Short mmCIF file of C-alpha atoms and ligand atoms in Angstrom, two decimals:
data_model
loop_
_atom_site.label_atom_id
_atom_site.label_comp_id
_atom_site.label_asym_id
_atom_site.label_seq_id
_atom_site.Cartn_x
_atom_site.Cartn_y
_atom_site.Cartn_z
CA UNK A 1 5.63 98.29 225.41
CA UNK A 2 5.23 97.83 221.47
CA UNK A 3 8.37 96.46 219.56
CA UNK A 4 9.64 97.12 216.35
CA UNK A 5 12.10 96.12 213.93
CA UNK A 6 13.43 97.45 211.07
CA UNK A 7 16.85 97.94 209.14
CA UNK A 8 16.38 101.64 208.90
CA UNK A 9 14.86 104.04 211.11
CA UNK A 10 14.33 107.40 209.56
CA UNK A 11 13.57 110.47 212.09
CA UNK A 12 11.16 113.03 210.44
CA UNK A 13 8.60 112.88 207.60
CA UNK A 14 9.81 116.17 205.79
CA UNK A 15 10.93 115.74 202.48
CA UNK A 16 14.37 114.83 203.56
CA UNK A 17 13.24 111.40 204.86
CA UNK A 18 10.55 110.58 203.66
CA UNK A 19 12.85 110.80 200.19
CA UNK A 20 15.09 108.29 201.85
CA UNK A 21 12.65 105.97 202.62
CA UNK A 22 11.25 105.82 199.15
CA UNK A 23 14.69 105.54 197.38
CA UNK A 24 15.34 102.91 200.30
CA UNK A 25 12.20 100.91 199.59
CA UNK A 26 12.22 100.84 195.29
CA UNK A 27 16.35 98.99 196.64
CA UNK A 28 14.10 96.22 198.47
CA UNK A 29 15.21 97.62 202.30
CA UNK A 30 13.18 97.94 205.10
CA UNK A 31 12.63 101.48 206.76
CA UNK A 32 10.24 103.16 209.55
CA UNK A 33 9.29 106.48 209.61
CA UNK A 34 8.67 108.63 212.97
CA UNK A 35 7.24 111.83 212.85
CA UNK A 36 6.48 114.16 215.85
CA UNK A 37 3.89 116.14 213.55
CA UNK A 38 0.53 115.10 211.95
CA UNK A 39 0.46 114.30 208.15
CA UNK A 40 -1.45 117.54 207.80
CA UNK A 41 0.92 119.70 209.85
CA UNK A 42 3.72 118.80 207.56
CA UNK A 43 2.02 119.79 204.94
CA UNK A 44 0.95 122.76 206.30
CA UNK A 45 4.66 124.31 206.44
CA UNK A 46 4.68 126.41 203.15
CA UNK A 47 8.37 126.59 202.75
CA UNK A 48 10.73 125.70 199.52
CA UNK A 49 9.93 126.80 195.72
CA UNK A 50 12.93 126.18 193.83
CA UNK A 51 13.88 122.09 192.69
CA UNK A 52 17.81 121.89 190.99
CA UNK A 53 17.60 119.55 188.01
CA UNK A 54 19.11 117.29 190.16
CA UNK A 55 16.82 116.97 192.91
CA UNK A 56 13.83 116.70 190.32
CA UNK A 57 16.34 114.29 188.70
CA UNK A 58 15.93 112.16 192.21
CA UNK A 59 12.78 112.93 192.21
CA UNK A 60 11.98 110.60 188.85
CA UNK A 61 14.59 107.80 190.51
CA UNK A 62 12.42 107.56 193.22
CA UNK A 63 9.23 106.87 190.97
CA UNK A 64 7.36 109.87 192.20
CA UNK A 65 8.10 112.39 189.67
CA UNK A 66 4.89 112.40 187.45
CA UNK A 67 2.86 115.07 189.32
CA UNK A 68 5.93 117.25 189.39
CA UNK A 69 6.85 116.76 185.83
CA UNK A 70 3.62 117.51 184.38
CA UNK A 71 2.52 120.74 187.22
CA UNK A 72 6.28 122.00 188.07
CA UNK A 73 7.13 125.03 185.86
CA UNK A 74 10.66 125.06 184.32
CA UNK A 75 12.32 128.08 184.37
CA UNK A 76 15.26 129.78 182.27
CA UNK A 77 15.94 132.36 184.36
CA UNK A 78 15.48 134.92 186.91
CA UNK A 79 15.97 138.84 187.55
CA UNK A 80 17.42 140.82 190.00
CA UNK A 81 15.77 144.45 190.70
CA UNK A 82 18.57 147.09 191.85
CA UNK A 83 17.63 150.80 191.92
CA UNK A 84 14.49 150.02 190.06
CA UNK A 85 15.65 148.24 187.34
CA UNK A 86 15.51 144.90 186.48
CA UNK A 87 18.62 142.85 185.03
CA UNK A 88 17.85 139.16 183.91
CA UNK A 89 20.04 136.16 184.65
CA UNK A 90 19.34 133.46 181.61
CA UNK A 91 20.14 130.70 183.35
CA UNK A 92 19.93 128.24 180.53
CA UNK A 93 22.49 130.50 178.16
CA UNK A 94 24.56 130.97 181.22
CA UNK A 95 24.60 127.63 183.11
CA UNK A 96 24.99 125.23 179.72
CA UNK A 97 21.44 124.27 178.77
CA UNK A 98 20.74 124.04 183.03
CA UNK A 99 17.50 125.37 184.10
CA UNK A 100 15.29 125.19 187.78
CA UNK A 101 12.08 123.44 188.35
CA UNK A 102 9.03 125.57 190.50
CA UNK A 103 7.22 123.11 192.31
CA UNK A 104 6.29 123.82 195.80
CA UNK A 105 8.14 121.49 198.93
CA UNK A 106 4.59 120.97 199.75
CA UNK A 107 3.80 119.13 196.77
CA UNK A 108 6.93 117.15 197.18
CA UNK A 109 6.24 116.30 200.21
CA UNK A 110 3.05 115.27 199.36
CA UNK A 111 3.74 112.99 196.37
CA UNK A 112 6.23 111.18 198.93
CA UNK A 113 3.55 110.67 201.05
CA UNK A 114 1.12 109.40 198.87
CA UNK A 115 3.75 106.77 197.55
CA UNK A 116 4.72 105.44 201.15
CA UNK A 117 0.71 104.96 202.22
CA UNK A 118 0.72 103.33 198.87
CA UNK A 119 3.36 100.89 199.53
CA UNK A 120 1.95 100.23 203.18
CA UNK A 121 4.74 101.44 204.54
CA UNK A 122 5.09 102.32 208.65
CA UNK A 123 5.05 106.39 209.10
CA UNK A 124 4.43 106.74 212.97
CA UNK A 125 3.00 110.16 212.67
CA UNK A 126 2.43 111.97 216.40
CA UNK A 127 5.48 110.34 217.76
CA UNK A 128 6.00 111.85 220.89
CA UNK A 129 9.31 112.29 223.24
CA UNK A 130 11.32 110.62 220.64
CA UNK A 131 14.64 109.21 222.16
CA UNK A 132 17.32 107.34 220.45
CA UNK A 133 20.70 106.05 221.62
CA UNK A 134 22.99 103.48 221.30
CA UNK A 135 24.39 104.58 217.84
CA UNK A 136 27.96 103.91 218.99
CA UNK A 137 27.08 100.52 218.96
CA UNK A 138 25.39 97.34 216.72
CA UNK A 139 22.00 98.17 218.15
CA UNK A 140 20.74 101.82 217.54
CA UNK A 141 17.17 102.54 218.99
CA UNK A 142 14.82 104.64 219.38
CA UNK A 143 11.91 105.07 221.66
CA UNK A 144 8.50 107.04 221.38
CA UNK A 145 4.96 107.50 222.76
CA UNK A 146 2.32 106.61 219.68
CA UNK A 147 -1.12 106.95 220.87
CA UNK A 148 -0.43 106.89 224.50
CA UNK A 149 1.37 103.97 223.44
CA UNK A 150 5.42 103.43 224.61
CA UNK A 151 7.26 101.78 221.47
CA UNK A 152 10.39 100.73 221.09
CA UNK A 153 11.97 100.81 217.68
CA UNK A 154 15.48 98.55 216.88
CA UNK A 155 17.49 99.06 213.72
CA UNK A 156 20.89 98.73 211.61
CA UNK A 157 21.17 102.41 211.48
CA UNK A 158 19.19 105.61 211.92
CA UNK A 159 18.97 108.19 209.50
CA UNK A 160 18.36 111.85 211.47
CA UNK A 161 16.24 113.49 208.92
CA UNK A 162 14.63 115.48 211.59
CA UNK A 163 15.36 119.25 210.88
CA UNK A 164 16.77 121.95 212.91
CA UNK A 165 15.43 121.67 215.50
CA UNK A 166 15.05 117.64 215.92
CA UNK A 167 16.36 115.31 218.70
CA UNK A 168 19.37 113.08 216.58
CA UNK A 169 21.97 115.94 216.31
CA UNK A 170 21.06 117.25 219.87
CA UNK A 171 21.82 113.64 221.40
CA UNK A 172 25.08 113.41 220.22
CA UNK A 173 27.85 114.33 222.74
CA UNK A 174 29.03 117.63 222.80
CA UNK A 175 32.40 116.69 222.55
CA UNK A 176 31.89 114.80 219.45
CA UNK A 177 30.51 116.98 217.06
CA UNK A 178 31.52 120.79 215.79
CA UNK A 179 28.70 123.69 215.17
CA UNK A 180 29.41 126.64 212.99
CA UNK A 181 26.83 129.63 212.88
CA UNK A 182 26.07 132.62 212.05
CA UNK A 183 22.79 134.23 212.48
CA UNK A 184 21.49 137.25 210.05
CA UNK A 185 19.79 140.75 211.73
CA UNK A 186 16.98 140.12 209.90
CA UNK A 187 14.50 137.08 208.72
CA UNK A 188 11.75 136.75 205.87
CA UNK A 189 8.20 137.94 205.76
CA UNK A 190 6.35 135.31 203.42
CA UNK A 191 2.95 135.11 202.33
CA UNK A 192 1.11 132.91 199.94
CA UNK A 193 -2.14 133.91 198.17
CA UNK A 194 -4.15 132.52 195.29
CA UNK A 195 -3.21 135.72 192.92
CA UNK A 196 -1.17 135.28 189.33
CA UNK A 197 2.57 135.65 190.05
CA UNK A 198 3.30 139.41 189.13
CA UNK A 199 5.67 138.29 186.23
CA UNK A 200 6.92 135.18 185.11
CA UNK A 201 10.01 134.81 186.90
CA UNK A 202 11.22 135.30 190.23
CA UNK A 203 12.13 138.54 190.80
CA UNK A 204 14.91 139.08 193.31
CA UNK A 205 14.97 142.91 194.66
CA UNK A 206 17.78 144.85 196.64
CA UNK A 207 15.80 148.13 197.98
CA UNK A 208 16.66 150.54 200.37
CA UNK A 209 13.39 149.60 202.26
CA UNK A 210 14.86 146.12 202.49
CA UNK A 211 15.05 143.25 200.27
CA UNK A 212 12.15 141.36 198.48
CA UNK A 213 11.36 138.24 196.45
CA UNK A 214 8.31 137.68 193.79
CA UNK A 215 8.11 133.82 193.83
CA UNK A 216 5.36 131.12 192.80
CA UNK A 217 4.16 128.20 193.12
CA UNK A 218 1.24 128.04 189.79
CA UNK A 219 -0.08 130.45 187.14
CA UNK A 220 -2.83 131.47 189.91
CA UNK A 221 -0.56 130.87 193.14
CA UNK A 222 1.62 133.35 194.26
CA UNK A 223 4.40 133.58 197.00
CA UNK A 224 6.20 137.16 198.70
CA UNK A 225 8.67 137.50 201.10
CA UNK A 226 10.13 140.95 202.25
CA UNK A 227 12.60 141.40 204.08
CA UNK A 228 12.25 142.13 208.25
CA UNK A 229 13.73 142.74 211.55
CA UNK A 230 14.20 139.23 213.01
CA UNK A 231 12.08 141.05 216.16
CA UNK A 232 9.22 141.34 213.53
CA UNK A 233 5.87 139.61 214.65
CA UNK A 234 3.75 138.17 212.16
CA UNK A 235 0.52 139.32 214.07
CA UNK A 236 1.76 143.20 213.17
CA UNK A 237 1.39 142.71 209.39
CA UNK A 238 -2.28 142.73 207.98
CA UNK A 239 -2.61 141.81 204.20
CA UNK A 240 -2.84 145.66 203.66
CA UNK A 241 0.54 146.60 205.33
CA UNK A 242 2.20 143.46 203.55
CA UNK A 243 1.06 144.19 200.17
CA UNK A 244 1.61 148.06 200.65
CA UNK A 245 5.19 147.48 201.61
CA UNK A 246 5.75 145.17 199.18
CA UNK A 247 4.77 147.43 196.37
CA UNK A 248 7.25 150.26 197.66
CA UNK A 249 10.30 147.87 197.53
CA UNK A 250 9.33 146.49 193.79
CA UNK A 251 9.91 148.35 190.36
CA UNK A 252 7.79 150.81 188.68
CA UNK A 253 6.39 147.89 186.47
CA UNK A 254 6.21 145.12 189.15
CA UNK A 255 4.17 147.24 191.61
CA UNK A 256 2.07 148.70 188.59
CA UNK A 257 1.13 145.49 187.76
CA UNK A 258 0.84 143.44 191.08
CA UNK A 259 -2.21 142.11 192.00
CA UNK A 260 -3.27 141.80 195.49
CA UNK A 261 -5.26 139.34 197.24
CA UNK A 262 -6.32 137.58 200.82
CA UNK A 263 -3.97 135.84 202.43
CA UNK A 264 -3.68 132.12 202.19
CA UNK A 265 -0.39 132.08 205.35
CA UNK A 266 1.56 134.56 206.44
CA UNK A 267 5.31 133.56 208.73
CA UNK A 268 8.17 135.44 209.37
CA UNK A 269 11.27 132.66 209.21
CA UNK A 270 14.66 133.58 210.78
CA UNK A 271 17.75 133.48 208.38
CA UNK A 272 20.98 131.64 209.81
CA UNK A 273 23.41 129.74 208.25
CA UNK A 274 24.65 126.53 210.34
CA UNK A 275 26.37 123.53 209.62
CA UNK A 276 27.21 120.46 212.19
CA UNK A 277 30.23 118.51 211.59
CA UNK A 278 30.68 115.85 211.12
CA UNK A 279 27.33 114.11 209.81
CA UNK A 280 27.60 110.32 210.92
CA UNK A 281 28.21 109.38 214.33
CA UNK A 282 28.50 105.50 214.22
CA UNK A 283 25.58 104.24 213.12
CA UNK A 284 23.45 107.35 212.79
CA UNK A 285 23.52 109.90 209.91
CA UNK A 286 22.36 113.35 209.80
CA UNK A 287 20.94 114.24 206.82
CA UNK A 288 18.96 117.78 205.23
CA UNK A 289 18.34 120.81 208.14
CA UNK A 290 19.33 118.53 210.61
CA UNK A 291 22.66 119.25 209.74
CA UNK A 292 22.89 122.59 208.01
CA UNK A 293 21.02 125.11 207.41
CA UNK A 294 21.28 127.71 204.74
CA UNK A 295 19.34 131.51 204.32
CA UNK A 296 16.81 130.78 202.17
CA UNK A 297 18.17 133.67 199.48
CA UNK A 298 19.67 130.79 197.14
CA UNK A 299 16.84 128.61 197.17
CA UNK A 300 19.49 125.72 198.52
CA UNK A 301 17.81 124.15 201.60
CA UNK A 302 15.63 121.00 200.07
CA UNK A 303 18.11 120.87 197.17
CA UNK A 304 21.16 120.17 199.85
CA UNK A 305 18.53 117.76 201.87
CA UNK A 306 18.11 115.78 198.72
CA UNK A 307 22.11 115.84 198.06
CA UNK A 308 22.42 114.33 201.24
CA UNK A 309 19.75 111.68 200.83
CA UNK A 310 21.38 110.81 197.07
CA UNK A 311 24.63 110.33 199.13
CA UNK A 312 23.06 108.47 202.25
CA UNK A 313 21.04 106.12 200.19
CA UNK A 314 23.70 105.14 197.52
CA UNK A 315 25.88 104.20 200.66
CA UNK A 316 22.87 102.07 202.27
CA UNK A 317 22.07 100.15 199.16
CA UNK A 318 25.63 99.10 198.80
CA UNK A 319 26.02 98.23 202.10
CA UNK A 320 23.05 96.04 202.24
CA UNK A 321 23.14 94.35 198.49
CA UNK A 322 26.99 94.85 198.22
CA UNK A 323 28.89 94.29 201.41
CA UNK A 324 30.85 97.47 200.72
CA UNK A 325 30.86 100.22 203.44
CA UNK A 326 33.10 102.41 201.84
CA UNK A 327 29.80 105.19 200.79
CA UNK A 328 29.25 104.84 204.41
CA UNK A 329 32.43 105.67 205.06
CA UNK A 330 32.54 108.61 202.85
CA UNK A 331 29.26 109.77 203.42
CA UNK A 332 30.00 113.11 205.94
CA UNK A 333 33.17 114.15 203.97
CA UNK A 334 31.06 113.78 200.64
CA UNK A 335 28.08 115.50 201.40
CA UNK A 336 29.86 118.42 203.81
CA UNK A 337 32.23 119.50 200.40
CA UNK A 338 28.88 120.50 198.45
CA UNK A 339 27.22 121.70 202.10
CA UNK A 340 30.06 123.71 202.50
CA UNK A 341 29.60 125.27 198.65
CA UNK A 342 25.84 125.69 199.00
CA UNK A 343 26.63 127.53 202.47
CA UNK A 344 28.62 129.91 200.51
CA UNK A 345 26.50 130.85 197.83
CA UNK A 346 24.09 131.57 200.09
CA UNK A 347 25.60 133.88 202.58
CA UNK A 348 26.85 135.44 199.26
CA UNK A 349 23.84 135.68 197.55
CA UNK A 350 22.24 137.32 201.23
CA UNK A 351 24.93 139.48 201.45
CA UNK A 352 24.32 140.99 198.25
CA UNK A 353 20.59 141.63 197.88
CA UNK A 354 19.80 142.40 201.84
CA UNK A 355 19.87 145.76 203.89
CA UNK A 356 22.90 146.00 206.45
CA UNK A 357 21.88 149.26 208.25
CA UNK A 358 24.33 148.36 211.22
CA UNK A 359 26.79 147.70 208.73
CA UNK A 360 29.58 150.32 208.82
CA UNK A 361 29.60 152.42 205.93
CA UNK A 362 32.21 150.70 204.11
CA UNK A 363 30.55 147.30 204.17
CA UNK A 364 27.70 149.14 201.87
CA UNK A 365 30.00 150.53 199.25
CA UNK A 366 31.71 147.29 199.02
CA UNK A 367 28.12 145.37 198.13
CA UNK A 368 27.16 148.39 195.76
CA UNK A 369 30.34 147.59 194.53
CA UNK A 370 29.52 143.93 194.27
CA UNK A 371 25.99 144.50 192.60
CA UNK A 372 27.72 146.69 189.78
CA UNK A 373 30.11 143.87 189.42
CA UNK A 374 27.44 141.25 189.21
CA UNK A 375 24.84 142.92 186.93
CA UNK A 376 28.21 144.28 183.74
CA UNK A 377 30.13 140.68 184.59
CA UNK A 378 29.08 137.88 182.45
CA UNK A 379 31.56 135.66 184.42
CA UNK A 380 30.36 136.99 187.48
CA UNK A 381 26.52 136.13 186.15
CA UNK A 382 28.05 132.98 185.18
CA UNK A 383 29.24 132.04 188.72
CA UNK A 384 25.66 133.14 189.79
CA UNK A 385 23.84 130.97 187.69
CA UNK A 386 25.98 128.22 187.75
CA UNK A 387 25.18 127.63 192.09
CA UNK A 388 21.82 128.89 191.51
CA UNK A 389 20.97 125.63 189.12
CA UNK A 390 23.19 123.95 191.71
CA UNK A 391 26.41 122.79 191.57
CA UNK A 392 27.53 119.18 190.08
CA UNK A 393 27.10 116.22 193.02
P1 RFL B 401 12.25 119.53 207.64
O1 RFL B 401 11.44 119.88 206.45
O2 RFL B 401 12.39 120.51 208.72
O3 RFL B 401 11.65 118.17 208.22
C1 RFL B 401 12.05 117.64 209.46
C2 RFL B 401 10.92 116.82 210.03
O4 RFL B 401 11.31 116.25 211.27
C3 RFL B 401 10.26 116.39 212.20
N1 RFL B 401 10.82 116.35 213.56
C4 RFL B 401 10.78 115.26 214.37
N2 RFL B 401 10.28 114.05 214.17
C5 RFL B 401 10.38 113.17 215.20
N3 RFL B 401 10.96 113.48 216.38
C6 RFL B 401 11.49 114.68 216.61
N4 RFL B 401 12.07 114.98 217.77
C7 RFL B 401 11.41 115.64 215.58
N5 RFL B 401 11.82 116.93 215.45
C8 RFL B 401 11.46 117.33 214.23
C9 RFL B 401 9.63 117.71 211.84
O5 RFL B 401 8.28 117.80 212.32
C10 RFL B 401 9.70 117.68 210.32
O6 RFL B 401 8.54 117.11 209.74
O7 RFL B 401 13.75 119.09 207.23
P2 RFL B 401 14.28 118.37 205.89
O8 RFL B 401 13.46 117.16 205.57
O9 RFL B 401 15.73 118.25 206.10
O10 RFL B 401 14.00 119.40 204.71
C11 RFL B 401 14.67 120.63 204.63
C12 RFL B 401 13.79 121.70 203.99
O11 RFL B 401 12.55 121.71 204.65
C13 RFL B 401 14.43 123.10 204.04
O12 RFL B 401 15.81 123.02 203.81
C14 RFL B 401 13.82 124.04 202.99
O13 RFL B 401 12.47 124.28 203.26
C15 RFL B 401 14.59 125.36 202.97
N6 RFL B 401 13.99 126.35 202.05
C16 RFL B 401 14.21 126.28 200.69
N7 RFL B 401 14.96 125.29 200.17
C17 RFL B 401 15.14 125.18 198.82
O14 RFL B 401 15.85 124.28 198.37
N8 RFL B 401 14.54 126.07 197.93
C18 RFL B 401 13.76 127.08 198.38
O15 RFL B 401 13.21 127.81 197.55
C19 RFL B 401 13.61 127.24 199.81
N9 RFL B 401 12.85 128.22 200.30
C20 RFL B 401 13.17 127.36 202.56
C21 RFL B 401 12.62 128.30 201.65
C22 RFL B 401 12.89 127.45 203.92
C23 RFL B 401 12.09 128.48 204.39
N10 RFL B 401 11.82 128.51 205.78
C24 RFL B 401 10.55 128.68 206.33
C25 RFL B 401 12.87 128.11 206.71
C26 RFL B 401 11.83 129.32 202.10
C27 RFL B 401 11.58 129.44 203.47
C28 RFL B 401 10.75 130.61 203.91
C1 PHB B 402 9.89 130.19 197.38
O1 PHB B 402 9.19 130.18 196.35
O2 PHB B 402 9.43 129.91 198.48
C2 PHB B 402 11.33 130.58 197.26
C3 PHB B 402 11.87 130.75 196.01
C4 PHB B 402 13.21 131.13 195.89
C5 PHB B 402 13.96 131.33 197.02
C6 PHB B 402 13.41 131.14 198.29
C7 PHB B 402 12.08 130.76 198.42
O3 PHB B 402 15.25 131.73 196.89
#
């Protein structure tokens, strides 16, 4: 069996630690990466659009914000289509001077990558039946199969960076940790195609056919989503039916002026909104989807993964070079008050724009209620643009 030692073990290459492990290394500490997917796989996932100033903010503190700076596209605002008509939320008048950054997670992803190889850094990509206990003690480990290869890794702590659906949360006791979910009728339709965005912001649309987003990720790159029964199956929905359905649910001017194209990917993603309490058990920390999970309506999910990783790599970097453990201390409480925000928004933000039809009839006035609010309001549109750039850390 091959050995390993290092002060930090990080579980999963997605953005959420492989951000870690480059804030980690620029503080001088020593991390190891293991990842159950190719390099390629990862980037493969076509997920996340939407950087808060702060995360592009992290971003630049971790050295690997050129790329985004100069390709990302800032933008002031965004609309929401009700009834056919589109209302525009100026984020930058609303949200004091605060605007988003469209740069794909892809990209992210990518630039992190591209930094650690630099570095020489260890990324076990392929790790397979990844194992780790002893957290409640001095030693955490972990265990893997690289290559046909058996490895054991030793560490100070483990960071559980490793998604939903990833081993660290689902090997601590039962007993010791509290779930809280709630899973949506319905999930997201997206497809990606090399075709010029149909305007130049994302357009957010509440239809009676269901909802719908215009996103990006370039001038020629486009990303859809429409709303579907979480039943749906991607293999039912040809480019055709996608783009034809699409068009029905936009505005007289969006689908007038939508251009159509081959598909580049095509995935239905279930919405849920989950959140595991708390996030450290002894010496491992959960950190990103491997803790919570948010609908993807607010754009939240990689912005609340690199929360956590500001949080979790503040509190390493004083516990190494400081002696202090008191960010370690404070990490789940810290980062589960903003979770807990961004959870919100999100299931508010779903609520509103989304098609109920099992609602009862009364749940439907109340969000036609809502929208009217939203779109005369300027504090409502205040509130709404104030999560959407994300809220303070
Ligand atoms: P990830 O990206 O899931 O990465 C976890 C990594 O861990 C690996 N892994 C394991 N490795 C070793 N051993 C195991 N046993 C393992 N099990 C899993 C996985 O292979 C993977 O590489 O989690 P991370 O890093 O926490 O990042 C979270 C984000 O990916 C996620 O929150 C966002 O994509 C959510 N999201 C959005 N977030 C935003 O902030 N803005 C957006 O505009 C936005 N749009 C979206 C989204 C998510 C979507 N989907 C598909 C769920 C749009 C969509 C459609
Ligand atoms: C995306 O571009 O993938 C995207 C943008 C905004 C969202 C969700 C996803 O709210």
């Amino acid at each position: 069996m091959k050995t390993l030692r290092t002060q930090v073990l990080i579980v999963g290459a997605g953005p959420a630690g492989l951000l870690l492990g480059q804030l980690l290394h620029r503080a001088g500490l020593d991390t190891v990466i293991v990842e159950r997917q190719s390099d390629e796989h990862v980037l493969s996932r076509i997920r996340a659009g939407v950087l808060e100033q702060g995360t592009a903010d992290l971003m630049d503190e971790a050295g690997v914000g050129q790329r985004m700076r100069a390709e990302g596209l800032v933008h002031d605002g965004f609309e929401l289509a009700v009834g056919g008509v589109r209302h525009r939320i100026d984020l930058r008048a609303l949200a004091g001077g605060r605007t988003v950054l469209v740069y794909g997670q892809t990209e992210v992803t990518r630039d992190l990558m591209s930094a650690r190889s630099a570095a020489g850094l260890i990324t076990l990509y392929e790790a397979a039946d990844v194992r780790i206990d002893g957290f409640d003690t001095s030693t955490p480990r972990a265990h893997c199969i690289v290559r046909g290869e058996p490895m054991e890794i030793t560490a100070d702590f483990i960071a559980g960076c490793d998604g939903f659906h990833g081993v660290c949360r689902a090997s601590v006791p039962a007993g010791a940790i509290q779930l809280y979910e709630k899973v949506y009728p319905f999930g997201w339709l997206g497809l990606l195609s090399d075709t010029p965005p149909v305007s130049e912001e994302l357009i957010y649309s509440r239809h009676a056919r269901g909802f719908s987003l215009c996103s990006m990720r370039s001038a020629t790159r486009s990303r859809y989503y429409l709303q579907v029964p979480s039943t749906e199956r991607v293999e039912d929905w040809s480019d055709d039916r996608f783009w034809d359905e699409l068009r029905a649910r936009l505005d007289p001017e969006a689908a007038g002026s939508l251009v159509t194209g081959p598909s580049l990917e095509k995935s239905v993603a279930p919405l849920r909104s989950f959140v595991a309490e708390p996030m450290r058990f002894g010496r491992l920390f959960l950190a990103g989807d491997a803790a919570h999970i948010v609908p993807p309506t607010g754009a939240k999910g990689l912005n609340l993964a690199a929360s956590d990783v500001r949080y979790l790599s503040q509190a390493l970097i004083e516990h190494y070079l400081e002696g202090s453990d008191a960010g370690l201390d404070h990490y789940s409480a810290r980062c589960l008050a903003r979770v807990w925000k961004a959870e919100r928004f999100s299931w508010w933000l779903t609520s509103l724009m989304h098609n109920f039809d099992q609602e009862p009839a009364f749940q439907a006035k109340l969000q036609a209620a809502e929208l009217d609010y939203v779109l005369a309001s300027d504090a409502a549109q205040r509130a709404l643009a104030e999560n959407y750039v994300g809220l303070p850390l």
